[in-house]
PDB file of C-alpha atoms in Angstrom:
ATOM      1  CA  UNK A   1       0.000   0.000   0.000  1.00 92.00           C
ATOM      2  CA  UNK A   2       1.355   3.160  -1.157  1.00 96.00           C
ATOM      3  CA  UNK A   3       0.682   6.289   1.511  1.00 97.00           C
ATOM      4  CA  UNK A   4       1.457   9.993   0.651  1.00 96.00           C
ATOM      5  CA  UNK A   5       0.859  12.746  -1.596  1.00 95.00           C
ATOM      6  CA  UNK A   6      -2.826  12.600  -3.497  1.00 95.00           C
ATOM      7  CA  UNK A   7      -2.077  11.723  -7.390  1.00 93.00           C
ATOM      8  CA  UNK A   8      -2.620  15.242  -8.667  1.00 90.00           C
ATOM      9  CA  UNK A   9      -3.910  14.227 -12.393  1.00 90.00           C
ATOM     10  CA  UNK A  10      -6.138  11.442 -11.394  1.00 93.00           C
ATOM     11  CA  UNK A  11      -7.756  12.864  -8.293  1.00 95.00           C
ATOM     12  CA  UNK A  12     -11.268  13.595  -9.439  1.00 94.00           C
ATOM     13  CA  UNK A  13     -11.379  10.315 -11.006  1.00 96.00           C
ATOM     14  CA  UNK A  14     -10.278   8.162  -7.899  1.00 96.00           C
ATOM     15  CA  UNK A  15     -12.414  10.420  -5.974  1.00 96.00           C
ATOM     16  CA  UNK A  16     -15.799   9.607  -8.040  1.00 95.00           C
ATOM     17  CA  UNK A  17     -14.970   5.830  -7.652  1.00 96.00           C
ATOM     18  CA  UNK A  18     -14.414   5.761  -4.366  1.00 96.00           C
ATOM     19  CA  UNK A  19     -17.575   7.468  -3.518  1.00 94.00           C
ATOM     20  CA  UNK A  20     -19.330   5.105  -5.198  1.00 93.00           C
ATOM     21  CA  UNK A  21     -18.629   2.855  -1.991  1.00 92.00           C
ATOM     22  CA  UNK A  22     -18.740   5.825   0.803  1.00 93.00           C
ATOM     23  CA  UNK A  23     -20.599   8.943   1.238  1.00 92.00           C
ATOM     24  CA  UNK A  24     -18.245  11.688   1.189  1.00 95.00           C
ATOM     25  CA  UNK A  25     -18.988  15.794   0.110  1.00 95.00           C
ATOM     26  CA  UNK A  26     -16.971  15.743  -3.043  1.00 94.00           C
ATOM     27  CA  UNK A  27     -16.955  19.151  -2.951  1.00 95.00           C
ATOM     28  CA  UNK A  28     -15.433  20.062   0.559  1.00 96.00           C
ATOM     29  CA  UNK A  29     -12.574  17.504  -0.737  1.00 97.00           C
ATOM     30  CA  UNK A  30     -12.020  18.893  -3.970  1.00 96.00           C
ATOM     31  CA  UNK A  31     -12.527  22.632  -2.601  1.00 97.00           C
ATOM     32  CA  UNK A  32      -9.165  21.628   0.195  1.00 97.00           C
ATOM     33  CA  UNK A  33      -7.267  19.822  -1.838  1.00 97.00           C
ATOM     34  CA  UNK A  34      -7.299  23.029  -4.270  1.00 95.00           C
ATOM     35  CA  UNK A  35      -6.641  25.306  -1.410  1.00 95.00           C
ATOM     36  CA  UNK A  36      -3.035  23.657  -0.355  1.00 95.00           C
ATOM     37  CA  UNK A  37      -2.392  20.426  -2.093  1.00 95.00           C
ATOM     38  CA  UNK A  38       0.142  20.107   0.874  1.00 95.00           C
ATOM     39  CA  UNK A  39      -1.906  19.237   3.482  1.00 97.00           C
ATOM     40  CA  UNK A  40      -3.796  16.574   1.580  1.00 97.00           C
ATOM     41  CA  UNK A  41      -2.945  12.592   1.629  1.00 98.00           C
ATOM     42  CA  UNK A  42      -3.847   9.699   0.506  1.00 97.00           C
ATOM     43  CA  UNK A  43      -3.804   5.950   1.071  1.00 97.00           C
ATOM     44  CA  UNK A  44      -3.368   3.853  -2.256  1.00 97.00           C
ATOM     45  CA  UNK A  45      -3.994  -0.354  -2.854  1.00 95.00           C
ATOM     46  CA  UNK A  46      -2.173  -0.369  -6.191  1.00 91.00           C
ATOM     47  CA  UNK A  47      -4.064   1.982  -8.025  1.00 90.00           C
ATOM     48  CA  UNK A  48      -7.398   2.368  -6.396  1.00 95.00           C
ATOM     49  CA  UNK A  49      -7.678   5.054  -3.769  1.00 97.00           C
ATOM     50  CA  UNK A  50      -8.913   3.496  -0.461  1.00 97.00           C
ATOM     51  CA  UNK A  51      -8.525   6.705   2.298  1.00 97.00           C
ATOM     52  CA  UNK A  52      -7.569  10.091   2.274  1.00 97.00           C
ATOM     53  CA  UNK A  53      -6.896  12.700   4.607  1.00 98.00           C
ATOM     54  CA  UNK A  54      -7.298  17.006   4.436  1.00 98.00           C
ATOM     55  CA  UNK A  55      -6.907  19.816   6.189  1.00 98.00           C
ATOM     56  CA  UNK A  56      -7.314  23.540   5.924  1.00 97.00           C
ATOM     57  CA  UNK A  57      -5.298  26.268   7.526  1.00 96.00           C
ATOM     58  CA  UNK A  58      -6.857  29.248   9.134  1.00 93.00           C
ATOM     59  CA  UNK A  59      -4.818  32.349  11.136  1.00 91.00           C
ATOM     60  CA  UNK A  60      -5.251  30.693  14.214  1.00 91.00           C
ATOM     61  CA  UNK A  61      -6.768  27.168  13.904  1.00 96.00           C
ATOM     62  CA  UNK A  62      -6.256  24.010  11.341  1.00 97.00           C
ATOM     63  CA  UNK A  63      -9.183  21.808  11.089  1.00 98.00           C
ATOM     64  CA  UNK A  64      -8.888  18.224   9.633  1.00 98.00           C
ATOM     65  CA  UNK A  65     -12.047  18.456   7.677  1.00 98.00           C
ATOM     66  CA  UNK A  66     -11.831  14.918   6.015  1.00 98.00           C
ATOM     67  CA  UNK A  67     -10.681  11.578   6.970  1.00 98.00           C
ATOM     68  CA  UNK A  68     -12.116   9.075   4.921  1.00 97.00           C
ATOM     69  CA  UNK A  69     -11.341   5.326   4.658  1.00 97.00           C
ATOM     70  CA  UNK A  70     -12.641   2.126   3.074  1.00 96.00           C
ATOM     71  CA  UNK A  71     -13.728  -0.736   5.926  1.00 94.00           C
ATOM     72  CA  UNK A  72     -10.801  -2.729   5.492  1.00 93.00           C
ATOM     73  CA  UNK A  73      -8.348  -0.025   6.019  1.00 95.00           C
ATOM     74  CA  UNK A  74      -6.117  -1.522   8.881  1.00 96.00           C
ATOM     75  CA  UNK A  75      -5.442   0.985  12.446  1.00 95.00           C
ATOM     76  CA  UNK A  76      -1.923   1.097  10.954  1.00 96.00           C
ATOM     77  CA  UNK A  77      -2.913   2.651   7.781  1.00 96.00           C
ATOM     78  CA  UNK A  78      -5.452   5.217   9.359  1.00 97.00           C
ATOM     79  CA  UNK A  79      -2.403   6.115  12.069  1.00 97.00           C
ATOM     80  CA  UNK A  80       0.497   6.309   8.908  1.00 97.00           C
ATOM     81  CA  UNK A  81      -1.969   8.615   6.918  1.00 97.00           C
ATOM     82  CA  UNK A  82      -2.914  11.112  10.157  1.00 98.00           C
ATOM     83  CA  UNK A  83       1.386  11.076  11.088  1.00 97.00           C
ATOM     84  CA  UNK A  84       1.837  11.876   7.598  1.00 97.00           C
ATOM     85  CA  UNK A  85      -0.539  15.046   7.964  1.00 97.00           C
ATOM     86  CA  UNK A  86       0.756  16.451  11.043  1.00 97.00           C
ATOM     87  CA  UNK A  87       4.340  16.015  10.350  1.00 96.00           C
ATOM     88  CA  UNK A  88       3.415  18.649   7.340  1.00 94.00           C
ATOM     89  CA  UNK A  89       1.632  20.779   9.288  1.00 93.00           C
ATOM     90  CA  UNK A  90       4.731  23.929   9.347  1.00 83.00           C
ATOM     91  CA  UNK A  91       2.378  25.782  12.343  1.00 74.00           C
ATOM     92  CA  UNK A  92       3.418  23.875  15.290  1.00 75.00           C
ATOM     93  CA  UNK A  93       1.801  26.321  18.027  1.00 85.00           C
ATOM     94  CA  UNK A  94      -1.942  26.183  15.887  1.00 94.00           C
ATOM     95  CA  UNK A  95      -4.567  24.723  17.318  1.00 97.00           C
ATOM     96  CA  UNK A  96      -5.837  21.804  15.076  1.00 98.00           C
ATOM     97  CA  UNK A  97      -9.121  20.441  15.198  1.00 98.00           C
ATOM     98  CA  UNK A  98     -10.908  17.145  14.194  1.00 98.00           C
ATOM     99  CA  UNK A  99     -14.757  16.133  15.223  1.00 98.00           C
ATOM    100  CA  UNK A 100     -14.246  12.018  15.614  1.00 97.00           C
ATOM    101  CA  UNK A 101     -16.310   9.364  15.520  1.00 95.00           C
ATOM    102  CA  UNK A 102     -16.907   7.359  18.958  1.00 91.00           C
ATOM    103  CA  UNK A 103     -14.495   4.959  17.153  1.00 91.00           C
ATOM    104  CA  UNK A 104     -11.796   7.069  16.197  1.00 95.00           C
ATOM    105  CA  UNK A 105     -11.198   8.723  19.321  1.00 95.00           C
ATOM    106  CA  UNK A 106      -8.575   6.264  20.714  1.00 96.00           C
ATOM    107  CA  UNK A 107      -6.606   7.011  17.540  1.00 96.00           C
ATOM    108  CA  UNK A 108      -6.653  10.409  17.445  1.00 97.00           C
ATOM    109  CA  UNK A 109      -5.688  10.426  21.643  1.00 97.00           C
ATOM    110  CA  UNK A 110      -2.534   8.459  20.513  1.00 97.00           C
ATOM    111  CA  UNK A 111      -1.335  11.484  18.663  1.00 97.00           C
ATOM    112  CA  UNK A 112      -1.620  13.589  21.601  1.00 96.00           C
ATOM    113  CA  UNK A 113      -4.953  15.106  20.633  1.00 98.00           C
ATOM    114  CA  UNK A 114      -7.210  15.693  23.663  1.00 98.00           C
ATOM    115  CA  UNK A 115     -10.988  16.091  24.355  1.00 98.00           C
ATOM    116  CA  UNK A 116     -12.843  19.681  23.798  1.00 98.00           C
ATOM    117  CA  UNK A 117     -16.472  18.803  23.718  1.00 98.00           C
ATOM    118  CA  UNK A 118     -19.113  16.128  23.130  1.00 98.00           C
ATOM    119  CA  UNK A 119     -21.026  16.582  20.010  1.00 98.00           C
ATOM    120  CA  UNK A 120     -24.030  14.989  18.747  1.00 98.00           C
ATOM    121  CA  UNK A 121     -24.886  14.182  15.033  1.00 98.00           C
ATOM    122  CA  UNK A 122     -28.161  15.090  14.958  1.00 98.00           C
ATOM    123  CA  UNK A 123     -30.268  13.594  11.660  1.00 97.00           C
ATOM    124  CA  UNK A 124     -32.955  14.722  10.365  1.00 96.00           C
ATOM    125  CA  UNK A 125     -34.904  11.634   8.367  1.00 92.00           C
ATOM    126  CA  UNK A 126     -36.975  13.721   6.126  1.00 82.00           C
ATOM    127  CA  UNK A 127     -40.539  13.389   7.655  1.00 79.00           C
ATOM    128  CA  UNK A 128     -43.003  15.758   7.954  1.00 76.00           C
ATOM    129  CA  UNK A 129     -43.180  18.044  11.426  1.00 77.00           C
ATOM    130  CA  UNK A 130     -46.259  20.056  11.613  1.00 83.00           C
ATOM    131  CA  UNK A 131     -45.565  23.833  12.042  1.00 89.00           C
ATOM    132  CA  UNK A 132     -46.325  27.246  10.904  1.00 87.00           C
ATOM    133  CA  UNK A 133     -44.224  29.003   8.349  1.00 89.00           C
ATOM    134  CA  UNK A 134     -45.689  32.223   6.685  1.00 91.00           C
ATOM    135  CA  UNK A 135     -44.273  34.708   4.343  1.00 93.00           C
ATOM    136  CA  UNK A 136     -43.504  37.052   7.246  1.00 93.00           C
ATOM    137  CA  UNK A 137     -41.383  34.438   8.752  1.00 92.00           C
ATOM    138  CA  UNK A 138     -39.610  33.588   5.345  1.00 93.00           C
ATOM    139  CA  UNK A 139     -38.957  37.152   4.990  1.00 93.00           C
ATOM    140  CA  UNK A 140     -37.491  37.971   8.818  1.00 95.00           C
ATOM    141  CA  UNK A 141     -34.344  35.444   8.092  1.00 96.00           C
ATOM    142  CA  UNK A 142     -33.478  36.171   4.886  1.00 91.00           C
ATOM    143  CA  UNK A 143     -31.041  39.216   6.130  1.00 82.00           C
ATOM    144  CA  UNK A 144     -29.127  40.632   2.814  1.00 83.00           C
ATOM    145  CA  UNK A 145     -26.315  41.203   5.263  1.00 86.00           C
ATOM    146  CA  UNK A 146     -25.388  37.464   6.587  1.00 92.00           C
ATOM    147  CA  UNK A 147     -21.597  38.092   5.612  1.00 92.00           C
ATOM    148  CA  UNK A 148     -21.420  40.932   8.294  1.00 93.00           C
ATOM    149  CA  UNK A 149     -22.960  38.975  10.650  1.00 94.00           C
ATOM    150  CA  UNK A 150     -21.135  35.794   9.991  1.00 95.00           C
ATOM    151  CA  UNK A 151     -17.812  38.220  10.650  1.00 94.00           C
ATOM    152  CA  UNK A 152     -18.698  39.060  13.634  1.00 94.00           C
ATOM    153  CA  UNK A 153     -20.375  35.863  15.663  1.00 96.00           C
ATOM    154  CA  UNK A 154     -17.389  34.247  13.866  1.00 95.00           C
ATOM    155  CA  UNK A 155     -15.057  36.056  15.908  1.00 94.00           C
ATOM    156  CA  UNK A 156     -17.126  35.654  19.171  1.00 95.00           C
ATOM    157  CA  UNK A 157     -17.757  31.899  18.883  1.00 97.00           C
ATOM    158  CA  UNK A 158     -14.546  30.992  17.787  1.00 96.00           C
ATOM    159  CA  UNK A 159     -12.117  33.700  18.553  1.00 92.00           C
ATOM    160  CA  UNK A 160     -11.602  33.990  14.617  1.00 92.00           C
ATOM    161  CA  UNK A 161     -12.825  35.007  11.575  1.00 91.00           C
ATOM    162  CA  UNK A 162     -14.084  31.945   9.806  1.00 93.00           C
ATOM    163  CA  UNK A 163     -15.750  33.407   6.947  1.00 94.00           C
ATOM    164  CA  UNK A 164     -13.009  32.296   3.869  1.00 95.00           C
ATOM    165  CA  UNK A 165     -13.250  29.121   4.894  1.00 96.00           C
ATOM    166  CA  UNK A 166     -17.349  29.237   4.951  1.00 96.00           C
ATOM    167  CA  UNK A 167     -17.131  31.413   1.326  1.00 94.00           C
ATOM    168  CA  UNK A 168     -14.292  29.497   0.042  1.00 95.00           C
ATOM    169  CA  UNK A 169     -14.723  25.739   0.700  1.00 96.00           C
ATOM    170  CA  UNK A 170     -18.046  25.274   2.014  1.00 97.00           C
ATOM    171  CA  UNK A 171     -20.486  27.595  -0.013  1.00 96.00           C
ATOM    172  CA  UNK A 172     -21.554  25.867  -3.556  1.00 95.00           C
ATOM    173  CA  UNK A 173     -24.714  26.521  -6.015  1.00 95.00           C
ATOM    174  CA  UNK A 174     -26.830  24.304  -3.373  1.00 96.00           C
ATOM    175  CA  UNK A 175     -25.682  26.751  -0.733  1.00 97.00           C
ATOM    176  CA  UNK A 176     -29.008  28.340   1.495  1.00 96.00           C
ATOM    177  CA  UNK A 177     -28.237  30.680   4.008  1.00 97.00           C
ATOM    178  CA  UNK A 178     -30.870  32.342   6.771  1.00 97.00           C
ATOM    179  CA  UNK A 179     -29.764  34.802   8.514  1.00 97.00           C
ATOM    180  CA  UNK A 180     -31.449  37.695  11.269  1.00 96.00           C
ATOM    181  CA  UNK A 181     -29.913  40.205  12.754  1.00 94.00           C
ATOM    182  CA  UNK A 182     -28.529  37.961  15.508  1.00 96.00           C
ATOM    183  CA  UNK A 183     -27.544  35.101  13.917  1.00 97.00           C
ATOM    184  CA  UNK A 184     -27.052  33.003  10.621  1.00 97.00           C
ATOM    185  CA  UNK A 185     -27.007  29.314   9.171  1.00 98.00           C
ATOM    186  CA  UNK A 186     -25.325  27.793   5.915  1.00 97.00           C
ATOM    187  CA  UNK A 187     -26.534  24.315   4.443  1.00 98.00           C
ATOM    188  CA  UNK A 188     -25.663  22.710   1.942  1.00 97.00           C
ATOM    189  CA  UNK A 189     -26.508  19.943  -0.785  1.00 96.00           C
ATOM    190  CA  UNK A 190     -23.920  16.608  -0.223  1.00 95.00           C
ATOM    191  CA  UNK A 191     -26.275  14.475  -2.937  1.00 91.00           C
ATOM    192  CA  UNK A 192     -29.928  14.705  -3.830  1.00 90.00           C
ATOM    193  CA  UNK A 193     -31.289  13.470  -0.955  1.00 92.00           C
ATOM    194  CA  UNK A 194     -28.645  14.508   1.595  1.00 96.00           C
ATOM    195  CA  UNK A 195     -27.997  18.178   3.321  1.00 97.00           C
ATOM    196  CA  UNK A 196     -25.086  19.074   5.603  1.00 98.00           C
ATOM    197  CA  UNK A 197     -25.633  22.321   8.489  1.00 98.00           C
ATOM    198  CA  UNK A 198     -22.837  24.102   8.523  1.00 97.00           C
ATOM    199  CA  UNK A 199     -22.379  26.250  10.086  1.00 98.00           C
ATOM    200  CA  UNK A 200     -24.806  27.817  11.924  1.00 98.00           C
ATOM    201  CA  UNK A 201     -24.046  30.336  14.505  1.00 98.00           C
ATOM    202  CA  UNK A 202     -26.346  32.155  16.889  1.00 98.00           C
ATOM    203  CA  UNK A 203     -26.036  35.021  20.167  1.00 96.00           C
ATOM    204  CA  UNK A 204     -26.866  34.088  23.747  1.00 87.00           C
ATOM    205  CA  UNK A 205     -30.244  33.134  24.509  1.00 84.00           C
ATOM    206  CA  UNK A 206     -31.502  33.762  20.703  1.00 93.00           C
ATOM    207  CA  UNK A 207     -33.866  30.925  20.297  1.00 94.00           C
ATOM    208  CA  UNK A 208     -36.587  32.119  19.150  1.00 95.00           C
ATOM    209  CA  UNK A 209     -34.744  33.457  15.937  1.00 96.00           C
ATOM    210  CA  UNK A 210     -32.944  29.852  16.066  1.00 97.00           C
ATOM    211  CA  UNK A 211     -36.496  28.327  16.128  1.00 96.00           C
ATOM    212  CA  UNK A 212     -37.388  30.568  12.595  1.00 96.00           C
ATOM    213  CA  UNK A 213     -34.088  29.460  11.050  1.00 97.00           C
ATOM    214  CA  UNK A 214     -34.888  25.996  11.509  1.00 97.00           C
ATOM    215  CA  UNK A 215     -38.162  26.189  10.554  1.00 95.00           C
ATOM    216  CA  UNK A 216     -37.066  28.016   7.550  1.00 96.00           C
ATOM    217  CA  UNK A 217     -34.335  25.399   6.762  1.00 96.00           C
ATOM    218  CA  UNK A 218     -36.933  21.873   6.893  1.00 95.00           C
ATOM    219  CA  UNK A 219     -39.420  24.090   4.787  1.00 94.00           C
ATOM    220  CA  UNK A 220     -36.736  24.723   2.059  1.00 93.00           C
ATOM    221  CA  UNK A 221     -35.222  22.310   1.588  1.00 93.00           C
ATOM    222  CA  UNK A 222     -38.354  19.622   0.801  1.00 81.00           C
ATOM    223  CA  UNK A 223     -38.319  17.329   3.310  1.00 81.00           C
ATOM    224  CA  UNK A 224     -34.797  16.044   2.863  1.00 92.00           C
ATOM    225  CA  UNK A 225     -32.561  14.609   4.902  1.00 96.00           C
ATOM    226  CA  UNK A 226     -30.544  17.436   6.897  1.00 97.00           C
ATOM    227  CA  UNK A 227     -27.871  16.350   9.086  1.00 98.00           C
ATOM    228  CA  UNK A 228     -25.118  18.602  11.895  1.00 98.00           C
ATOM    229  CA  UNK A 229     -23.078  18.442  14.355  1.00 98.00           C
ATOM    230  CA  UNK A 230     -24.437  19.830  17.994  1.00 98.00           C
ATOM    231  CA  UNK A 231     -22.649  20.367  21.372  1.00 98.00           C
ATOM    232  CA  UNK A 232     -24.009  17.492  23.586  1.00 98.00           C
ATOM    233  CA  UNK A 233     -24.135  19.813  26.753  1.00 97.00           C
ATOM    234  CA  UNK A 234     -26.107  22.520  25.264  1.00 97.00           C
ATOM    235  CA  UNK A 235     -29.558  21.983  26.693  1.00 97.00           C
ATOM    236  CA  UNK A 236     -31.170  24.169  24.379  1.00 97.00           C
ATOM    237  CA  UNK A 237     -29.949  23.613  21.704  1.00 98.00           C
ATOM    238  CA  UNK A 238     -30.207  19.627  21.785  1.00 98.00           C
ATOM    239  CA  UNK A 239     -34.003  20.627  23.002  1.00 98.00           C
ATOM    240  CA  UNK A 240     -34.795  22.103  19.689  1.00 97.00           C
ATOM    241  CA  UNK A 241     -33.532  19.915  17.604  1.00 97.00           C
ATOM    242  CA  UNK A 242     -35.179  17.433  19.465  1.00 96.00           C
ATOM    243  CA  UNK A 243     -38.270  18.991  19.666  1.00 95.00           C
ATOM    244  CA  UNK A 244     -38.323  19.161  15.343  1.00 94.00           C
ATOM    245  CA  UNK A 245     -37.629  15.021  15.525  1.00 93.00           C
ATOM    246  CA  UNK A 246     -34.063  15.247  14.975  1.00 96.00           C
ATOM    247  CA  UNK A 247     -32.317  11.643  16.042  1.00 97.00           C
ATOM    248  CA  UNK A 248     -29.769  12.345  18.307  1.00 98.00           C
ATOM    249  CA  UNK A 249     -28.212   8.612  18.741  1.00 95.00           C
ATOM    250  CA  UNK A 250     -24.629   9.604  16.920  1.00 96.00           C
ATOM    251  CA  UNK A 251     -21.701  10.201  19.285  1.00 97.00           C
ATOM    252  CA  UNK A 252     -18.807  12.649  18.252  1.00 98.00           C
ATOM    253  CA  UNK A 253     -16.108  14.104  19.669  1.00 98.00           C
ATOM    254  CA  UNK A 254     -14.381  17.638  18.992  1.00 98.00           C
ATOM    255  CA  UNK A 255     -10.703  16.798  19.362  1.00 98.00           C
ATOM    256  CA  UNK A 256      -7.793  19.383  19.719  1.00 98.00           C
ATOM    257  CA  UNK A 257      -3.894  19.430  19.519  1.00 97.00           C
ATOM    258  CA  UNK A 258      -1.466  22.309  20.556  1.00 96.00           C
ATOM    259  CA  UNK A 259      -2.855  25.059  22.336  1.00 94.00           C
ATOM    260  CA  UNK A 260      -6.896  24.655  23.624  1.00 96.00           C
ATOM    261  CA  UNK A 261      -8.984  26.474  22.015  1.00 96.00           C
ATOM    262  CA  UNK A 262     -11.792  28.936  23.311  1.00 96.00           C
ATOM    263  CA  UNK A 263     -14.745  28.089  21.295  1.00 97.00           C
ATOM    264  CA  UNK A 264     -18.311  29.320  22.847  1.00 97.00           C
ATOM    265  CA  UNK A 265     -20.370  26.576  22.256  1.00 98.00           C
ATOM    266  CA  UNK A 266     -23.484  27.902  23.362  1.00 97.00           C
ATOM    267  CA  UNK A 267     -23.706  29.562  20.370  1.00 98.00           C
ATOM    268  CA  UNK A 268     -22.812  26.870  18.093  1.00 98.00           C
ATOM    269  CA  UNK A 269     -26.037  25.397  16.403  1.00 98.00           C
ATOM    270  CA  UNK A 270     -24.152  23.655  14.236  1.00 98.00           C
ATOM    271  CA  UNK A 271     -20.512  23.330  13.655  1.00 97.00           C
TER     272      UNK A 271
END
């Protein structure tokens, strides 16, 4: 098995097969792997791609924002492909991020990562929820100005601006964003059937506009299947979600390396 640098030419092609097996956003992948082909690697079985790993580097904080692999990828691969990320990571003192599965914890803590917070994948299965949602509502989270906004919660909930990644990486033509003046939420199309939150970022104790946005978001997007990662220990925010029958069953974990960061998760709605 070959580990190391993704094949540059053939990338898009290895990528399409190998989602054929896995459920991966395409885009996010392509999207990082454009933005610094150095922090992007990949585990090879002759020619077929079977994992891959990515990260993307912000002024304070790097967040390994895929780590994919096929089910017969051994714990040695997994560990050679995350060593071979962080020994290219130049920004020793930055905090990097990963959220982990339940399973992948014990591998990550091996590399000296350590716990931040308990998160919840919260899904969505596409059923209807009865609940009013008039033109007046439509209209009072559809603020024109989301990028100011997103600036500055940005800054509050995460102690940086997080906006190039969100506008560079994340947004695509399935992009929605709702937004009031206190608050504002991306999602985004991974297939035809499937929509990623993220992110969706809200001030203190503003759940009534966090109410609307989710509303707005089920009633837009057609029933589909929405899915995002929640803070476990957020009792309002796990509450509304629940209350909209989201399943929250999925265990995650946001893992951090280097210096701790200070992220305010009660405003985090969805990370």
């Amino acid at each position: 098995m070959f580990i190391g640098w993704i094949r540059n030419k053939s990338f898009s092609t290895d990528l399409e097969l190998f989602s054929s097996s896995i459920i991966i956003d395409k885009s996010l992948v392509m999207k990082t792997f454009h933005a610094n082909q150095s922090l992007c690697f990949g585990a090879y079985d002759e020619n077929r791609l079977v994992a891959f790993i990515s990260a993307y580097e912000s002024d304070n904080s790097i967040i390994i924002n895929n780590f994919y692999y096929m089910p017969e990828i051994s714990s040695d691969a997994k560990k050679r492909l995350i060593k071979l990320l962080l020994d290219n990571i130049k920004e020793d003192k930055k905090t990097i991020l990963f959220m982990s599965r339940k399973n992948e914890k014990d591998l990550l803590l091996s590399f000296d990562f350590q716990e931040y917070a308990k998160f919840k994948k919260a899904i969505y299965g596409g059923e209807a929820v009865a609940f009013n949602f008039t033109n007046a509502t439509a209209k009072s989270i559809n603020n024109e100005n989301y990028l100011s906004i997103m600036t500055s919660l940005d800054k509050r909930a995460f102690g940086e601006s997080r906006v190039t990644y969100t506008k560079d990486v994340l947004f695509k033509q399935s992009s929605l964003v709702l937004s009031t003046s206190v608050g504002y939420q991306h999602s985004y199309a991974i297939d035809k059937s499937l929509v990623k939150i993220s992110p969706w970022i809200m001030e203190d104790a503003a759940f009534s506009d966090a109410e609307k946005i989710l509303r707005g978001v089920i009633y837009h997007r057609g029933l589909k299947k929405l899915f995002a990662f929640i803070p476990s220990n957020v009792k309002e925010i796990t509450d509304l979600y629940a209350s909209y029958k989201f399943d929250l069953s999925d265990e995650y974990v946001l893992l951090y390396k280097n210096t701790k960061p200070d992220i305010n998760l009660e405003m985090i709605y969805a990370f």
